[in-house]
Amino acid sequence: MADANSFGSGPFSQSSGNGDEEWAKDLRKQFEQLLRTKQLNSLTERSRSRSGSPAPRDRTSSSSHQATSSFGSGPAASTTHRIARKPLPTPAVPRSTSNVNPTLPPSYSSLRTLAKVPTAPQDSNSHKFRNYLISLALTPTKYENPGLLDEALSVIPLDRIYVEAQEDSEVQEALVTSMGDGTKAEWGYQDCVIRALLRWFKGTFFTWVNNPQCPSCFSPTFAHGVAPATPDETARGAAKVEIYRCSSPQCGAYERFPRYSDVWTLLQTRRGRCGEWANCFSMLCRAVGGRVRWVWNSEDHVWTEIYSEQQKRWIHVDACEGAWDTPRLYTEGWGKKMAYCVAFSIDGATDVTRRYVRNPTRYGLDRTKAPEGVLLWITDEIRRMRRDNLSKDERRRLVKEDEREEKELQAYAAQALAVEVTNMLPGSPTASATTPDEQKLPAGRQSGAVDWIQTRGEAGPGPDPSREGH
């Protein structure tokens, strides 16, 4: 099956032809024109209010200069302050958007398609966010411990994994050969190894915990609050301990459920929720030779990304769901709204929100933890810390990889913007950025208890308000 999420898919890919690119550029220009018109009209009204005169020609040169400096330079900008000027003409609104309310331009959170300049943190919230992300960036560095990797390899049934991977790889090659069009297989052998590891990890190795069983009578338990971690639990990475009580009146025993983050401990306990699952699975992927990212989401979820040499891009993997290369799972499958998705690896950090939130109008949340330039500064800082000791050739390779990924993320953002603009045009059919393959997503989260999923708002998307009336 063709990869619906690969870089270059959608109307902005090379395979879609120059016609789609020109169409997208035209839509983007129309949106920018609308935004400039709105800004100029607003500025003109404010200038009139300050001068107390409704006549444009009576405005002082200072207000004229303000309008000029806001929208660029030109012959009018060189006029001295002593000469009264007529106001700049209002840009004409394209015919196709003349009926659109200029006060409602497409809302795209943080204008992610615009270039950002890294800005050092200045306020307390930005410093707090920086410190938090730097602490999260330590997670994948733990996967480089040689002793831990050896321990991980000792629990993986390597013979089984490699046999399944070889069979999967041969199927991929046979499919390509039968097509006879000279294309390469969708997934390489190393990708197939990770896919086999994912099936084994979810099906055999790790266990999902809603409420742990009573240790005395094995009856169900119910939540009974949290407790401080013991020194031993803290040493194994437990920041908190959940307390559960047996539901049987004859028993009433208590069970502690420490939320461990130490991967060595997780290899022994082999249970937990998404945090434990993603942490342990990411380390096992590293043990079998994969390049790994641990992805943090500000709305309380984590998952894994694996770099595919075959595809030359990072692949979304969620061990809890057994999901492979379905980055729209959380928004369009679960109905989850998200603000930040940041991927951490041994080579640095990257804001990958655009990969997972393709429809920011419906599924994006306000990004209020720090200005966008500050987030870029933080991720650049983490990259520098991780790459300082690398060779010049290795750093150059990673920079090229970063640039390739940024083009991929920009394409997702441009596609989302084009869809929003298209939906604003009078008489146009409702457009969607969803590809046919990605429509086949589960309606809601599969891992976890039903009431827990509903409480988290991950039971599936509701009706799309943008499609009402179409």
JSON list of N, CA, C and O in Angstrom, two decimals, residues 133-156:
[
{"chain": "A", "resi": 133, "resn": "LEU", "atom": "N", "xyz": [11.96, 21.20, 28.97]},
{"chain": "A", "resi": 133, "resn": "LEU", "atom": "CA", "xyz": [12.32, 20.49, 27.74]},
{"chain": "A", "resi": 133, "resn": "LEU", "atom": "C", "xyz": [13.74, 19.93, 27.82]},
{"chain": "A", "resi": 133, "resn": "LEU", "atom": "O", "xyz": [14.01, 18.82, 27.34]},
{"chain": "A", "resi": 134, "resn": "ILE", "atom": "N", "xyz": [14.64, 20.66, 28.44]},
{"chain": "A", "resi": 134, "resn": "ILE", "atom": "CA", "xyz": [16.01, 20.14, 28.59]},
{"chain": "A", "resi": 134, "resn": "ILE", "atom": "C", "xyz": [16.02, 18.89, 29.48]},
{"chain": "A", "resi": 134, "resn": "ILE", "atom": "O", "xyz": [16.77, 17.94, 29.22]},
{"chain": "A", "resi": 135, "resn": "SER", "atom": "N", "xyz": [15.16, 18.86, 30.50]},
{"chain": "A", "resi": 135, "resn": "SER", "atom": "CA", "xyz": [15.08, 17.65, 31.33]},
{"chain": "A", "resi": 135, "resn": "SER", "atom": "C", "xyz": [14.49, 16.48, 30.54]},
{"chain": "A", "resi": 135, "resn": "SER", "atom": "O", "xyz": [14.95, 15.34, 30.69]},
{"chain": "A", "resi": 136, "resn": "LEU", "atom": "N", "xyz": [13.49, 16.76, 29.72]},
{"chain": "A", "resi": 136, "resn": "LEU", "atom": "CA", "xyz": [12.91, 15.70, 28.88]},
{"chain": "A", "resi": 136, "resn": "LEU", "atom": "C", "xyz": [13.93, 15.17, 27.88]},
{"chain": "A", "resi": 136, "resn": "LEU", "atom": "O", "xyz": [13.91, 13.98, 27.52]},
{"chain": "A", "resi": 137, "resn": "ALA", "atom": "N", "xyz": [14.81, 16.05, 27.42]},
{"chain": "A", "resi": 137, "resn": "ALA", "atom": "CA", "xyz": [15.79, 15.66, 26.40]},
{"chain": "A", "resi": 137, "resn": "ALA", "atom": "C", "xyz": [16.78, 14.63, 26.92]},
{"chain": "A", "resi": 137, "resn": "ALA", "atom": "O", "xyz": [17.50, 13.99, 26.13]},
{"chain": "A", "resi": 138, "resn": "LEU", "atom": "N", "xyz": [16.85, 14.43, 28.22]},
{"chain": "A", "resi": 138, "resn": "LEU", "atom": "CA", "xyz": [17.74, 13.42, 28.79]},
{"chain": "A", "resi": 138, "resn": "LEU", "atom": "C", "xyz": [17.22, 12.01, 28.59]},
{"chain": "A", "resi": 138, "resn": "LEU", "atom": "O", "xyz": [18.00, 11.04, 28.67]},
{"chain": "A", "resi": 139, "resn": "THR", "atom": "N", "xyz": [15.91, 11.86, 28.34]},
{"chain": "A", "resi": 139, "resn": "THR", "atom": "CA", "xyz": [15.32, 10.52, 28.24]},
{"chain": "A", "resi": 139, "resn": "THR", "atom": "C", "xyz": [16.02, 9.63, 27.22]},
{"chain": "A", "resi": 139, "resn": "THR", "atom": "O", "xyz": [16.42, 8.51, 27.56]},
{"chain": "A", "resi": 140, "resn": "PRO", "atom": "N", "xyz": [16.17, 10.05, 25.95]},
{"chain": "A", "resi": 140, "resn": "PRO", "atom": "CA", "xyz": [16.80, 9.14, 24.99]},
{"chain": "A", "resi": 140, "resn": "PRO", "atom": "C", "xyz": [18.29, 8.92, 25.22]},
{"chain": "A", "resi": 140, "resn": "PRO", "atom": "O", "xyz": [18.85, 7.95, 24.68]},
{"chain": "A", "resi": 141, "resn": "THR", "atom": "N", "xyz": [18.94, 9.79, 25.99]},
{"chain": "A", "resi": 141, "resn": "THR", "atom": "CA", "xyz": [20.37, 9.56, 26.26]},
{"chain": "A", "resi": 141, "resn": "THR", "atom": "C", "xyz": [20.58, 8.31, 27.11]},
{"chain": "A", "resi": 141, "resn": "THR", "atom": "O", "xyz": [21.65, 7.70, 27.06]},
{"chain": "A", "resi": 142, "resn": "LYS", "atom": "N", "xyz": [19.56, 7.93, 27.88]},
{"chain": "A", "resi": 142, "resn": "LYS", "atom": "CA", "xyz": [19.68, 6.75, 28.72]},
{"chain": "A", "resi": 142, "resn": "LYS", "atom": "C", "xyz": [19.70, 5.47, 27.88]},
{"chain": "A", "resi": 142, "resn": "LYS", "atom": "O", "xyz": [20.15, 4.42, 28.37]},
{"chain": "A", "resi": 143, "resn": "TYR", "atom": "N", "xyz": [19.20, 5.55, 26.66]},
{"chain": "A", "resi": 143, "resn": "TYR", "atom": "CA", "xyz": [19.16, 4.37, 25.81]},
{"chain": "A", "resi": 143, "resn": "TYR", "atom": "C", "xyz": [20.55, 3.99, 25.27]},
{"chain": "A", "resi": 143, "resn": "TYR", "atom": "O", "xyz": [20.69, 2.95, 24.62]},
{"chain": "A", "resi": 144, "resn": "GLU", "atom": "N", "xyz": [21.56, 4.83, 25.52]},
{"chain": "A", "resi": 144, "resn": "GLU", "atom": "CA", "xyz": [22.90, 4.56, 25.00]},
{"chain": "A", "resi": 144, "resn": "GLU", "atom": "C", "xyz": [23.76, 3.79, 25.99]},
{"chain": "A", "resi": 144, "resn": "GLU", "atom": "O", "xyz": [24.93, 3.50, 25.70]},
{"chain": "A", "resi": 145, "resn": "ASN", "atom": "N", "xyz": [23.22, 3.45, 27.13]},
{"chain": "A", "resi": 145, "resn": "ASN", "atom": "CA", "xyz": [23.96, 2.69, 28.14]},
{"chain": "A", "resi": 145, "resn": "ASN", "atom": "C", "xyz": [24.27, 1.29, 27.62]},
{"chain": "A", "resi": 145, "resn": "ASN", "atom": "O", "xyz": [23.34, 0.50, 27.38]},
{"chain": "A", "resi": 146, "resn": "PRO", "atom": "N", "xyz": [25.55, 0.92, 27.43]},
{"chain": "A", "resi": 146, "resn": "PRO", "atom": "CA", "xyz": [25.87, -0.40, 26.86]},
{"chain": "A", "resi": 146, "resn": "PRO", "atom": "C", "xyz": [25.33, -1.56, 27.69]},
{"chain": "A", "resi": 146, "resn": "PRO", "atom": "O", "xyz": [24.84, -2.55, 27.14]},
{"chain": "A", "resi": 147, "resn": "GLY", "atom": "N", "xyz": [25.40, -1.44, 29.01]},
{"chain": "A", "resi": 147, "resn": "GLY", "atom": "CA", "xyz": [24.88, -2.52, 29.85]},
{"chain": "A", "resi": 147, "resn": "GLY", "atom": "C", "xyz": [23.38, -2.67, 29.70]},
{"chain": "A", "resi": 147, "resn": "GLY", "atom": "O", "xyz": [22.86, -3.80, 29.68]},
{"chain": "A", "resi": 148, "resn": "LEU", "atom": "N", "xyz": [22.67, -1.54, 29.58]},
{"chain": "A", "resi": 148, "resn": "LEU", "atom": "CA", "xyz": [21.23, -1.58, 29.40]},
{"chain": "A", "resi": 148, "resn": "LEU", "atom": "C", "xyz": [20.86, -2.20, 28.06]},
{"chain": "A", "resi": 148, "resn": "LEU", "atom": "O", "xyz": [19.92, -3.00, 27.96]},
{"chain": "A", "resi": 149, "resn": "LEU", "atom": "N", "xyz": [21.63, -1.86, 27.02]},
{"chain": "A", "resi": 149, "resn": "LEU", "atom": "CA", "xyz": [21.35, -2.42, 25.70]},
{"chain": "A", "resi": 149, "resn": "LEU", "atom": "C", "xyz": [21.59, -3.93, 25.68]},
{"chain": "A", "resi": 149, "resn": "LEU", "atom": "O", "xyz": [20.83, -4.68, 25.04]},
{"chain": "A", "resi": 150, "resn": "ASP", "atom": "N", "xyz": [22.63, -4.37, 26.37]},
{"chain": "A", "resi": 150, "resn": "ASP", "atom": "CA", "xyz": [22.87, -5.82, 26.45]},
{"chain": "A", "resi": 150, "resn": "ASP", "atom": "C", "xyz": [21.73, -6.52, 27.18]},
{"chain": "A", "resi": 150, "resn": "ASP", "atom": "O", "xyz": [21.30, -7.61, 26.78]},
{"chain": "A", "resi": 151, "resn": "GLU", "atom": "N", "xyz": [21.26, -5.90, 28.25]},
{"chain": "A", "resi": 151, "resn": "GLU", "atom": "CA", "xyz": [20.13, -6.48, 28.99]},
{"chain": "A", "resi": 151, "resn": "GLU", "atom": "C", "xyz": [18.89, -6.55, 28.12]},
{"chain": "A", "resi": 151, "resn": "GLU", "atom": "O", "xyz": [18.13, -7.53, 28.15]},
{"chain": "A", "resi": 152, "resn": "ALA", "atom": "N", "xyz": [18.67, -5.50, 27.32]},
{"chain": "A", "resi": 152, "resn": "ALA", "atom": "CA", "xyz": [17.51, -5.48, 26.43]},
{"chain": "A", "resi": 152, "resn": "ALA", "atom": "C", "xyz": [17.60, -6.59, 25.38]},
{"chain": "A", "resi": 152, "resn": "ALA", "atom": "O", "xyz": [16.61, -7.28, 25.10]},
{"chain": "A", "resi": 153, "resn": "LEU", "atom": "N", "xyz": [18.78, -6.77, 24.82]},
{"chain": "A", "resi": 153, "resn": "LEU", "atom": "CA", "xyz": [18.94, -7.83, 23.81]},
{"chain": "A", "resi": 153, "resn": "LEU", "atom": "C", "xyz": [18.72, -9.22, 24.40]},
{"chain": "A", "resi": 153, "resn": "LEU", "atom": "O", "xyz": [18.29, -10.14, 23.70]},
{"chain": "A", "resi": 154, "resn": "SER", "atom": "N", "xyz": [18.97, -9.36, 25.70]},
{"chain": "A", "resi": 154, "resn": "SER", "atom": "CA", "xyz": [18.80, -10.67, 26.33]},
{"chain": "A", "resi": 154, "resn": "SER", "atom": "C", "xyz": [17.34, -11.05, 26.49]},
{"chain": "A", "resi": 154, "resn": "SER", "atom": "O", "xyz": [17.02, -12.24, 26.64]},
{"chain": "A", "resi": 155, "resn": "VAL", "atom": "N", "xyz": [16.42, -10.07, 26.47]},
{"chain": "A", "resi": 155, "resn": "VAL", "atom": "CA", "xyz": [15.00, -10.39, 26.64]},
{"chain": "A", "resi": 155, "resn": "VAL", "atom": "C", "xyz": [14.25, -10.43, 25.30]},
{"chain": "A", "resi": 155, "resn": "VAL", "atom": "O", "xyz": [13.10, -10.87, 25.26]},
{"chain": "A", "resi": 156, "resn": "ILE", "atom": "N", "xyz": [14.89, -9.99, 24.24]},
{"chain": "A", "resi": 156, "resn": "ILE", "atom": "CA", "xyz": [14.24, -9.99, 22.91]},
{"chain": "A", "resi": 156, "resn": "ILE", "atom": "C", "xyz": [14.49, -11.32, 22.22]},
{"chain": "A", "resi": 156, "resn": "ILE", "atom": "O", "xyz": [15.64, -11.78, 22.14]}
]
